mmCIF file of C-alpha atoms in Angstrom:
data_model
loop_
_atom_site.group_PDB
_atom_site.id
_atom_site.type_symbol
_atom_site.label_atom_id
_atom_site.label_comp_id
_atom_site.label_asym_id
_atom_site.label_seq_id
_atom_site.Cartn_x
_atom_site.Cartn_y
_atom_site.Cartn_z
ATOM 1 C CA MET A 1 -15.283 -10.902 39.722
ATOM 2 C CA THR A 2 -16.830 -10.264 36.452
ATOM 3 C CA THR A 3 -15.669 -10.162 32.849
ATOM 4 C CA ILE A 4 -14.733 -6.960 31.189
ATOM 5 C CA GLU A 5 -17.575 -4.585 30.651
ATOM 6 C CA HIS A 6 -18.383 -4.563 27.057
ATOM 7 C CA MET A 7 -20.425 -2.015 25.104
ATOM 8 C CA THR A 8 -21.636 -3.481 21.847
ATOM 9 C CA THR A 9 -23.626 -1.616 19.254
ATOM 10 C CA MET A 10 -26.220 -4.053 17.965
ATOM 11 C CA PRO A 11 -27.482 -3.232 14.455
ATOM 12 C CA MET A 12 -31.253 -3.300 14.251
ATOM 13 C CA THR A 13 -32.637 -3.774 10.741
ATOM 14 C CA ALA A 14 -35.838 -1.810 10.247
ATOM 15 C CA PRO A 15 -38.862 -3.607 8.803
ATOM 16 C CA THR A 16 -39.769 -2.765 5.241
ATOM 17 C CA THR A 17 -43.140 -1.343 6.291
ATOM 18 C CA THR A 18 -43.925 1.182 8.994
ATOM 19 C CA PRO A 19 -45.500 -0.636 11.962
ATOM 20 C CA THR A 20 -48.861 0.548 13.204
ATOM 21 C CA PRO A 21 -49.214 1.544 16.891
ATOM 22 C CA HIS A 22 -51.092 -1.735 17.432
ATOM 23 C CA ARG A 23 -48.289 -3.812 15.955
ATOM 24 C CA ALA A 24 -45.665 -1.825 17.874
ATOM 25 C CA GLN A 25 -47.522 -2.503 21.113
ATOM 26 C CA ARG A 26 -47.839 -6.200 20.242
ATOM 27 C CA ALA A 27 -44.128 -6.399 19.552
ATOM 28 C CA LEU A 28 -43.292 -4.777 22.863
ATOM 29 C CA LEU A 29 -45.769 -6.964 24.733
ATOM 30 C CA ALA A 30 -44.238 -10.007 23.072
ATOM 31 C CA ARG A 31 -40.827 -9.059 24.395
ATOM 32 C CA LEU A 32 -42.148 -8.747 27.926
ATOM 33 C CA VAL A 33 -43.990 -12.065 27.723
ATOM 34 C CA ALA A 34 -40.831 -13.658 26.419
ATOM 35 C CA ALA A 35 -38.892 -12.383 29.416
ATOM 36 C CA GLY A 36 -41.463 -13.611 31.947
ATOM 37 C CA VAL A 37 -43.005 -16.686 30.341
ATOM 38 C CA VAL A 38 -40.903 -18.066 27.465
ATOM 39 C CA THR A 39 -37.113 -17.692 27.559
ATOM 40 C CA LEU A 40 -35.501 -17.457 24.143
ATOM 41 C CA VAL A 41 -32.067 -18.945 24.808
ATOM 42 C CA LEU A 42 -29.884 -20.443 22.109
ATOM 43 C CA ALA A 43 -26.327 -21.442 22.921
ATOM 44 C CA GLY A 44 -24.085 -20.775 19.956
ATOM 45 C CA CYS A 45 -26.337 -19.007 17.446
ATOM 46 C CA SER A 46 -25.696 -16.009 15.197
ATOM 47 C CA ASP A 47 -27.307 -14.101 12.346
ATOM 48 C CA GLU A 48 -27.833 -16.211 9.239
ATOM 49 C CA ALA A 49 -27.719 -14.531 5.855
ATOM 50 C CA SER A 50 -30.820 -15.331 3.823
ATOM 51 C CA ASP A 51 -31.686 -14.831 0.175
ATOM 52 C CA LYS A 52 -35.386 -14.635 1.061
ATOM 53 C CA PRO A 53 -37.100 -11.318 1.831
ATOM 54 C CA ALA A 54 -36.884 -10.303 5.481
ATOM 55 C CA THR A 55 -40.682 -9.967 5.678
ATOM 56 C CA GLN A 56 -41.474 -13.473 4.356
ATOM 57 C CA THR A 57 -43.871 -15.329 6.601
ATOM 58 C CA ALA A 58 -42.324 -18.267 8.446
ATOM 59 C CA ALA A 59 -45.477 -19.392 10.243
ATOM 60 C CA LYS A 60 -49.035 -18.354 11.049
ATOM 61 C CA VAL A 61 -50.465 -18.619 14.544
ATOM 62 C CA ASN A 62 -54.221 -18.225 14.249
ATOM 63 C CA LYS A 63 -54.460 -14.878 12.409
ATOM 64 C CA GLU A 64 -51.005 -13.551 13.283
ATOM 65 C CA GLU A 65 -47.822 -14.028 11.250
ATOM 66 C CA ILE A 66 -44.299 -14.801 12.406
ATOM 67 C CA THR A 67 -41.731 -13.559 9.892
ATOM 68 C CA VAL A 68 -38.190 -14.452 8.940
ATOM 69 C CA HIS A 69 -37.291 -10.950 10.092
ATOM 70 C CA GLN A 70 -38.361 -11.847 13.644
ATOM 71 C CA ILE A 71 -36.298 -15.028 13.572
ATOM 72 C CA ASN A 72 -33.226 -13.181 12.300
ATOM 73 C CA PHE A 73 -33.617 -10.524 14.981
ATOM 74 C CA VAL A 74 -33.517 -13.180 17.726
ATOM 75 C CA LEU A 75 -30.481 -14.804 16.110
ATOM 76 C CA GLN A 76 -28.716 -11.436 16.015
ATOM 77 C CA GLN A 77 -28.796 -11.274 19.797
ATOM 78 C CA GLN A 78 -26.587 -14.350 20.139
ATOM 79 C CA ARG A 79 -22.893 -13.816 20.865
ATOM 80 C CA ARG A 80 -21.356 -16.883 19.261
ATOM 81 C CA ALA A 81 -21.458 -17.857 15.610
ATOM 82 C CA VAL A 82 -23.515 -20.878 14.636
ATOM 83 C CA PRO A 83 -21.858 -23.479 12.393
ATOM 84 C CA GLU A 84 -23.258 -23.652 8.871
ATOM 85 C CA ASP A 85 -24.556 -27.168 9.375
ATOM 86 C CA ARG A 86 -26.653 -25.948 12.341
ATOM 87 C CA ALA A 87 -28.038 -22.754 10.800
ATOM 88 C CA ALA A 88 -31.309 -24.300 9.631
ATOM 89 C CA SER A 89 -31.949 -26.152 12.882
ATOM 90 C CA ALA A 90 -31.144 -23.019 14.934
ATOM 91 C CA SER A 91 -33.706 -21.013 12.947
ATOM 92 C CA GLN A 92 -36.271 -23.757 13.468
ATOM 93 C CA VAL A 93 -35.688 -23.743 17.229
ATOM 94 C CA VAL A 94 -36.168 -19.956 17.309
ATOM 95 C CA LEU A 95 -39.359 -20.272 15.284
ATOM 96 C CA GLU A 96 -40.825 -22.803 17.724
ATOM 97 C CA ARG A 97 -40.037 -20.481 20.640
ATOM 98 C CA LEU A 98 -41.635 -17.557 18.783
ATOM 99 C CA ILE A 99 -44.759 -19.647 18.202
ATOM 100 C CA ASP A 100 -44.966 -20.349 21.943
ATOM 101 C CA GLN A 101 -44.438 -16.665 22.601
ATOM 102 C CA GLU A 102 -47.169 -15.655 20.149
ATOM 103 C CA LEU A 103 -49.635 -18.080 21.748
ATOM 104 C CA ALA A 104 -48.875 -16.545 25.150
ATOM 105 C CA VAL A 105 -49.331 -13.022 23.752
ATOM 106 C CA GLN A 106 -52.668 -13.898 22.158
ATOM 107 C CA LYS A 107 -53.947 -15.462 25.363
ATOM 108 C CA ALA A 108 -52.743 -12.454 27.348
ATOM 109 C CA GLN A 109 -54.645 -10.136 25.007
ATOM 110 C CA GLU A 110 -57.792 -12.240 25.321
ATOM 111 C CA GLN A 111 -57.549 -11.658 29.058
ATOM 112 C CA LYS A 112 -56.874 -7.944 28.367
ATOM 113 C CA LEU A 113 -53.512 -8.098 30.116
ATOM 114 C CA ASP A 114 -52.194 -5.623 27.563
ATOM 115 C CA ARG A 115 -54.566 -3.047 29.098
ATOM 116 C CA ASP A 116 -53.578 -3.828 32.679
ATOM 117 C CA PRO A 117 -52.036 -0.678 34.237
ATOM 118 C CA ARG A 118 -48.939 -2.548 35.412
ATOM 119 C CA VAL A 119 -48.379 -4.114 31.983
ATOM 120 C CA MET A 120 -48.877 -0.759 30.272
ATOM 121 C CA GLN A 121 -46.343 0.763 32.635
ATOM 122 C CA GLN A 122 -43.864 -2.013 31.779
ATOM 123 C CA LEU A 123 -44.479 -1.475 28.063
ATOM 124 C CA GLU A 124 -43.779 2.230 28.379
ATOM 125 C CA ALA A 125 -40.675 1.607 30.503
ATOM 126 C CA ALA A 126 -39.406 -0.912 27.938
ATOM 127 C CA ARG A 127 -40.032 1.531 25.088
ATOM 128 C CA ARG A 128 -38.132 4.323 26.861
ATOM 129 C CA ASP A 129 -35.293 1.981 27.778
ATOM 130 C CA ILE A 130 -34.889 0.749 24.189
ATOM 131 C CA ILE A 131 -34.866 4.276 22.752
ATOM 132 C CA ALA A 132 -32.450 5.646 25.369
ATOM 133 C CA ARG A 133 -30.143 2.631 25.111
ATOM 134 C CA ASN A 134 -29.918 2.941 21.337
ATOM 135 C CA TYR A 135 -29.141 6.651 21.654
ATOM 136 C CA VAL A 136 -26.344 5.889 24.150
ATOM 137 C CA GLU A 137 -24.947 3.166 21.878
ATOM 138 C CA ARG A 138 -24.947 5.558 18.922
ATOM 139 C CA ILE A 139 -23.084 8.227 20.908
ATOM 140 C CA ALA A 140 -20.607 5.665 22.270
ATOM 141 C CA ALA A 141 -19.896 4.355 18.768
ATOM 142 C CA GLY A 142 -18.270 7.703 17.982
ATOM 143 C CA ALA A 143 -15.439 7.166 20.469
ATOM 144 C CA PRO A 144 -12.040 6.946 18.702
ATOM 145 C CA LYS A 145 -10.039 3.729 18.905
ATOM 146 C CA PRO A 146 -6.780 3.816 20.899
ATOM 147 C CA SER A 147 -3.574 4.149 18.930
ATOM 148 C CA PRO A 148 -0.754 1.553 19.043
ATOM 149 C CA ASP A 149 1.335 4.024 21.072
ATOM 150 C CA GLU A 150 -1.438 4.374 23.660
ATOM 151 C CA VAL A 151 -1.721 0.593 23.983
ATOM 152 C CA LYS A 152 2.047 0.283 24.373
ATOM 153 C CA ALA A 153 2.097 3.025 27.018
ATOM 154 C CA TYR A 154 -0.660 1.352 29.041
ATOM 155 C CA TYR A 155 1.213 -1.953 28.914
ATOM 156 C CA SER A 156 4.395 -0.280 30.173
ATOM 157 C CA GLU A 157 2.621 1.652 32.921
ATOM 158 C CA HIS A 158 0.996 -1.462 34.444
ATOM 159 C CA PRO A 159 3.723 -4.089 34.879
ATOM 160 C CA ALA A 160 1.812 -5.869 37.651
ATOM 161 C CA LEU A 161 -0.945 -6.663 35.136
ATOM 162 C CA PHE A 162 1.294 -7.756 32.292
ATOM 163 C CA ALA A 163 5.102 -8.048 32.279
ATOM 164 C CA GLN A 164 5.240 -8.915 36.009
ATOM 165 C CA ARG A 165 1.827 -10.585 36.253
ATOM 166 C CA ARG A 166 1.440 -13.142 39.052
ATOM 167 C CA ILE A 167 -1.110 -15.709 40.180
ATOM 168 C CA TYR A 168 -1.884 -15.323 43.878
ATOM 169 C CA THR A 169 -3.056 -17.919 46.385
ATOM 170 C CA LEU A 170 -4.795 -15.888 49.068
ATOM 171 C CA GLN A 171 -6.160 -16.783 52.480
ATOM 172 C CA GLU A 172 -8.918 -14.398 53.539
ATOM 173 C CA ILE A 173 -10.173 -13.845 57.087
ATOM 174 C CA LYS A 174 -13.190 -11.563 57.548
ATOM 175 C CA ILE A 175 -13.340 -10.282 61.121
ATOM 176 C CA GLU A 176 -16.161 -8.509 62.925
ATOM 177 C CA ALA A 177 -14.611 -5.775 65.066
ATOM 178 C CA LYS A 178 -15.140 -2.279 66.424
ATOM 179 C CA PRO A 179 -12.963 0.594 65.138
ATOM 180 C CA GLU A 180 -11.121 0.789 68.459
ATOM 181 C CA GLN A 181 -10.097 -2.877 68.114
ATOM 182 C CA LEU A 182 -8.245 -2.428 64.806
ATOM 183 C CA ASP A 183 -4.946 -1.446 66.446
ATOM 184 C CA GLU A 184 -4.992 -4.660 68.477
ATOM 185 C CA LEU A 185 -5.637 -6.687 65.313
ATOM 186 C CA ARG A 186 -2.729 -4.987 63.526
ATOM 187 C CA THR A 187 -0.370 -5.639 66.427
ATOM 188 C CA LYS A 188 -1.317 -9.310 66.797
ATOM 189 C CA LEU A 189 -1.088 -9.940 63.059
ATOM 190 C CA ALA A 190 2.374 -8.351 62.878
ATOM 191 C CA ALA A 191 3.595 -10.523 65.755
ATOM 192 C CA ALA A 192 2.060 -13.803 64.523
ATOM 193 C CA LYS A 193 4.422 -16.492 63.210
ATOM 194 C CA ASN A 194 1.786 -17.928 60.888
ATOM 195 C CA VAL A 195 -1.909 -17.759 60.048
ATOM 196 C CA ASN A 196 -2.989 -20.347 62.583
ATOM 197 C CA GLU A 197 -1.349 -18.432 65.442
ATOM 198 C CA PHE A 198 -3.318 -15.328 64.490
ATOM 199 C CA VAL A 199 -6.528 -17.353 64.199
ATOM 200 C CA ASN A 200 -5.978 -18.845 67.635
ATOM 201 C CA PHE A 201 -5.713 -15.309 69.016
ATOM 202 C CA LEU A 202 -9.027 -14.374 67.346
ATOM 203 C CA ARG A 203 -10.718 -17.391 68.916
ATOM 204 C CA GLY A 204 -9.279 -16.734 72.346
ATOM 205 C CA ALA A 205 -10.265 -13.065 72.233
ATOM 206 C CA GLY A 206 -13.840 -13.906 71.204
ATOM 207 C CA TYR A 207 -13.786 -12.326 67.750
ATOM 208 C CA GLN A 208 -16.362 -13.486 65.221
ATOM 209 C CA PHE A 209 -14.716 -14.312 61.896
ATOM 210 C CA ALA A 210 -14.986 -16.390 58.714
ATOM 211 C CA ALA A 211 -12.132 -17.756 56.593
ATOM 212 C CA ASP A 212 -11.731 -18.792 53.003
ATOM 213 C CA GLN A 213 -9.023 -19.429 50.420
ATOM 214 C CA ALA A 214 -8.918 -18.567 46.706
ATOM 215 C CA VAL A 215 -6.561 -18.391 43.747
ATOM 216 C CA ARG A 216 -6.669 -15.064 41.901
ATOM 217 C CA ALA A 217 -4.815 -13.753 38.870
ATOM 218 C CA ALA A 218 -3.504 -10.180 39.010
ATOM 219 C CA GLU A 219 -6.377 -8.869 36.898
ATOM 220 C CA GLN A 220 -8.934 -10.345 39.301
ATOM 221 C CA LEU A 221 -7.729 -8.178 42.180
ATOM 222 C CA PRO A 222 -8.979 -4.618 42.753
ATOM 223 C CA ILE A 223 -6.852 -2.539 40.404
ATOM 224 C CA ALA A 224 -6.425 0.160 43.060
ATOM 225 C CA THR A 225 -4.713 -2.333 45.374
ATOM 226 C CA LEU A 226 -2.765 -4.339 42.783
ATOM 227 C CA PRO A 227 0.497 -2.372 43.210
ATOM 228 C CA THR A 228 0.460 -3.313 46.903
ATOM 229 C CA PHE A 229 -0.084 -7.002 46.133
ATOM 230 C CA ALA A 230 2.685 -6.882 43.533
ATOM 231 C CA LYS A 231 5.188 -5.807 46.225
ATOM 232 C CA MET A 232 4.185 -8.536 48.682
ATOM 233 C CA GLU A 233 6.219 -11.651 49.299
ATOM 234 C CA ASP A 234 4.797 -15.083 50.080
ATOM 235 C CA GLY A 235 3.862 -15.251 53.766
ATOM 236 C CA GLN A 236 3.073 -11.538 54.110
ATOM 237 C CA ALA A 237 -0.339 -10.176 55.012
ATOM 238 C CA LEU A 238 -2.608 -7.178 54.494
ATOM 239 C CA ILE A 239 -5.177 -5.869 56.916
ATOM 240 C CA ASN A 240 -7.987 -3.979 55.275
ATOM 241 C CA PRO A 241 -10.484 -2.026 57.444
ATOM 242 C CA THR A 242 -14.128 -2.626 56.484
ATOM 243 C CA PRO A 243 -17.438 -1.143 57.715
ATOM 244 C CA SER A 244 -18.022 -4.214 59.909
ATOM 245 C CA GLY A 245 -14.438 -4.682 61.093
ATOM 246 C CA ALA A 246 -11.473 -5.823 59.029
ATOM 247 C CA THR A 247 -10.373 -8.282 56.368
ATOM 248 C CA VAL A 248 -6.971 -9.960 56.577
ATOM 249 C CA LEU A 249 -5.449 -11.267 53.356
ATOM 250 C CA VAL A 250 -2.469 -13.580 53.630
ATOM 251 C CA LEU A 251 -0.408 -14.246 50.504
ATOM 252 C CA ALA A 252 0.088 -17.970 51.012
ATOM 253 C CA ALA A 253 1.877 -18.442 47.685
ATOM 254 C CA SER A 254 2.300 -16.913 44.248
ATOM 255 C CA ARG A 255 3.763 -17.765 40.872
ATOM 256 C CA SER A 256 4.872 -15.666 37.943
ATOM 257 C CA GLN A 257 2.768 -15.794 34.775
ATOM 258 C CA PRO A 258 3.619 -12.755 32.616
ATOM 259 C CA LEU A 259 1.594 -11.636 29.613
ATOM 260 C CA THR A 260 3.421 -10.357 26.538
ATOM 261 C CA GLU A 261 2.461 -7.099 24.869
ATOM 262 C CA ASP A 262 1.156 -8.951 21.815
ATOM 263 C CA ALA A 263 -1.037 -11.195 23.976
ATOM 264 C CA ALA A 264 -2.313 -8.266 26.044
ATOM 265 C CA ARG A 265 -2.972 -5.921 23.099
ATOM 266 C CA PRO A 266 -6.598 -6.938 22.325
ATOM 267 C CA TYR A 267 -7.572 -6.673 26.000
ATOM 268 C CA ILE A 268 -5.938 -3.261 26.407
ATOM 269 C CA GLU A 269 -7.481 -1.966 23.166
ATOM 270 C CA GLN A 270 -10.963 -3.012 24.260
ATOM 271 C CA PHE A 271 -10.451 -1.627 27.763
ATOM 272 C CA LEU A 272 -9.262 1.776 26.536
ATOM 273 C CA LEU A 273 -12.050 1.897 23.963
ATOM 274 C CA ASN A 274 -14.667 1.131 26.615
ATOM 275 C CA GLU A 275 -13.204 3.837 28.851
ATOM 276 C CA ARG A 276 -13.518 6.334 26.001
ATOM 277 C CA ARG A 277 -17.065 5.237 25.252
ATOM 278 C CA ARG A 278 -18.062 5.783 28.863
ATOM 279 C CA LYS A 279 -16.474 9.234 28.821
ATOM 280 C CA VAL A 280 -18.166 10.190 25.544
ATOM 281 C CA VAL A 281 -21.559 9.162 26.939
ATOM 282 C CA ALA A 282 -20.973 10.872 30.299
ATOM 283 C CA ASP A 283 -19.852 14.095 28.592
ATOM 284 C CA ASP A 284 -22.850 14.031 26.266
ATOM 285 C CA LEU A 285 -25.333 13.571 29.129
ATOM 286 C CA LYS A 286 -23.577 16.280 31.107
ATOM 287 C CA ALA A 287 -24.019 18.647 28.162
ATOM 288 C CA LEU A 288 -27.684 17.666 27.813
ATOM 289 C CA ARG A 289 -28.255 18.341 31.512
ATOM 290 C CA SER A 290 -26.577 21.731 31.266
ATOM 291 C CA THR A 291 -28.976 22.929 28.551
ATOM 292 C CA ALA A 292 -32.155 21.266 29.845
ATOM 293 C CA GLU A 293 -34.628 22.795 32.292
ATOM 294 C CA ILE A 294 -34.658 20.345 35.198
ATOM 295 C CA SER A 295 -36.577 21.101 38.386
ATOM 296 C CA TYR A 296 -36.957 18.786 41.370
ATOM 297 C CA VAL A 297 -40.283 18.717 43.180
ATOM 298 C CA GLY A 298 -41.378 17.887 46.711
ATOM 299 C CA ALA A 299 -39.186 15.588 48.777
ATOM 300 C CA PHE A 300 -36.803 15.135 45.851
ATOM 301 C CA ALA A 301 -36.065 18.852 45.879
ATOM 302 C CA ALA A 302 -35.655 18.991 49.668
ATOM 303 C CA ASP A 303 -33.371 15.958 49.957
ATOM 304 C CA ARG A 304 -31.263 16.527 46.860
ATOM 305 C CA PRO A 305 -27.506 16.850 47.613
ATOM 306 C CA ALA A 306 -25.696 19.982 46.480
ATOM 307 C CA SER A 307 -23.846 17.957 43.843
ATOM 308 C CA ALA A 308 -25.234 14.614 42.710
ATOM 309 C CA PRO A 309 -23.585 13.052 39.648
ATOM 310 C CA SER A 310 -25.542 11.266 36.971
ATOM 311 C CA LEU A 311 -25.427 7.480 37.093
ATOM 312 C CA LEU A 312 -23.457 7.458 33.852
ATOM 313 C CA GLU A 313 -20.923 9.882 35.320
ATOM 314 C CA VAL A 314 -20.119 7.358 38.064
ATOM 315 C CA THR A 315 -17.838 4.910 36.268
ATOM 316 C CA GLU A 316 -15.627 2.223 37.747
ATOM 317 C CA ARG A 317 -12.039 1.881 36.614
ATOM 318 C CA LYS A 318 -11.570 -1.757 35.751
ATOM 319 C CA SER A 319 -8.780 -4.083 34.727
ATOM 320 C CA PRO A 320 -8.453 -4.452 30.955
ATOM 321 C CA LEU A 321 -8.578 -8.222 31.438
ATOM 322 C CA ILE A 322 -11.275 -8.802 34.056
ATOM 323 C CA ALA A 323 -13.421 -6.184 35.740
ATOM 324 C CA ALA A 324 -12.796 -5.594 39.439
ATOM 325 C CA PRO A 325 -14.022 -3.056 42.019
ATOM 326 C CA ALA A 326 -12.263 0.260 41.610
ATOM 327 C CA SER A 327 -12.227 1.585 45.144
ATOM 328 C CA ALA A 328 -10.884 0.008 48.298
ATOM 329 C CA PRO A 329 -10.517 1.196 51.910
ATOM 330 C CA GLU A 330 -7.081 1.975 53.293
ATOM 331 C CA ILE A 331 -4.747 -0.999 53.067
ATOM 332 C CA MET A 332 -1.784 -1.561 55.376
ATOM 333 C CA PRO A 333 0.814 -4.171 54.463
ATOM 334 C CA ILE A 334 2.172 -6.000 57.496
ATOM 335 C CA ARG A 335 5.147 -8.348 57.590
ATOM 336 C CA PRO A 336 4.786 -10.980 60.313
ATOM 337 C CA ALA A 337 7.659 -10.729 62.782
ATOM 338 C CA ALA A 338 8.703 -14.341 62.260
ATOM 339 C CA SER A 339 7.097 -15.468 59.032
ATOM 340 C CA ALA A 340 7.042 -19.175 58.352
ATOM 341 C CA PRO A 341 8.422 -20.295 54.974
ATOM 342 C CA ALA A 342 5.924 -19.866 52.177
ATOM 343 C CA GLY A 343 5.666 -23.592 51.630
ATOM 344 C CA SER A 344 4.627 -24.315 55.198
ATOM 345 C CA VAL A 345 2.084 -21.495 55.127
ATOM 346 C CA LEU A 346 0.478 -22.985 52.041
ATOM 347 C CA ASP A 347 0.737 -26.564 53.297
ATOM 348 C CA ARG A 348 -1.118 -25.641 56.463
ATOM 349 C CA GLY A 349 -3.778 -24.013 54.303
ATOM 350 C CA LEU A 350 -6.845 -23.192 56.331
ATOM 351 C CA GLN A 351 -6.425 -25.838 58.991
ATOM 352 C CA GLY A 352 -8.378 -24.795 62.012
ATOM 353 C CA LEU A 353 -9.704 -21.605 60.422
ATOM 354 C CA LYS A 354 -13.300 -22.796 60.164
#
């Protein structure tokens, strides 16, 4: 599971002078060298306001200058604010990394790496990516924020995520099986008294399988399947067909942990805003495609599907708390015929499953 997708518009302060093509290429090459040779990582740094001009020289490396503007740009990329008492030391750390980076760039240029076809291709790809990304961020920034009524409605429409939120202890069994064997798996799972009885059947029948156990909050489950999980009782199971067979999920135990509307509001607001940003960008690119002259050549023309959506038109619907896969194969809830009490199911855990 991953954290909520987040689209952030990062302000980029322009230098006071127009960079020459040579300097622009050096700057781009420096970024690539930094990614491959020197990693600029600062835990807990942010932009520091300075009374000094942004173009003031901070250091000289042979004949090249490193400016305060470059230091501030690196600090701007950090997500967490730096305490005031660490601001000076954070800037110094960035400067030392930039010096290392500059030395690597100068050596690379001595060896004419900046003229290497592969490097030039990377520079051009980086340039296009930066320009396109900034355009997308600018378009996305125009998305309207959700209203309080919209946030309230989303909260009410998703009780399993908020008012009736639960923490689930799940036992997962991934089974390799042929499509024609799924009915047998369903039947045996429905008749099993507990997990171990079903596992013993898998062993005896020669199925290949792997088992695991995990604790997941409601928002960490696929949002498409959450309503099904919300209806399950401890000791019940799901069987989920997969391309290689099936996955069985047993709800060993669960506990209630609701989230109030006030606590959920910032997550819902950000989620709805991100959804709108994705739609604004997808609609804009769709409009651009409709007015552009696009022709596919060679194999790309022959193999192109009748309708192929743009990558930005393919968006996943995620939980407003934690992102989760949007789509899931058919899911069939099954109540074991003689379920053991939830406590005993959990106490047994995964004994004998591995």
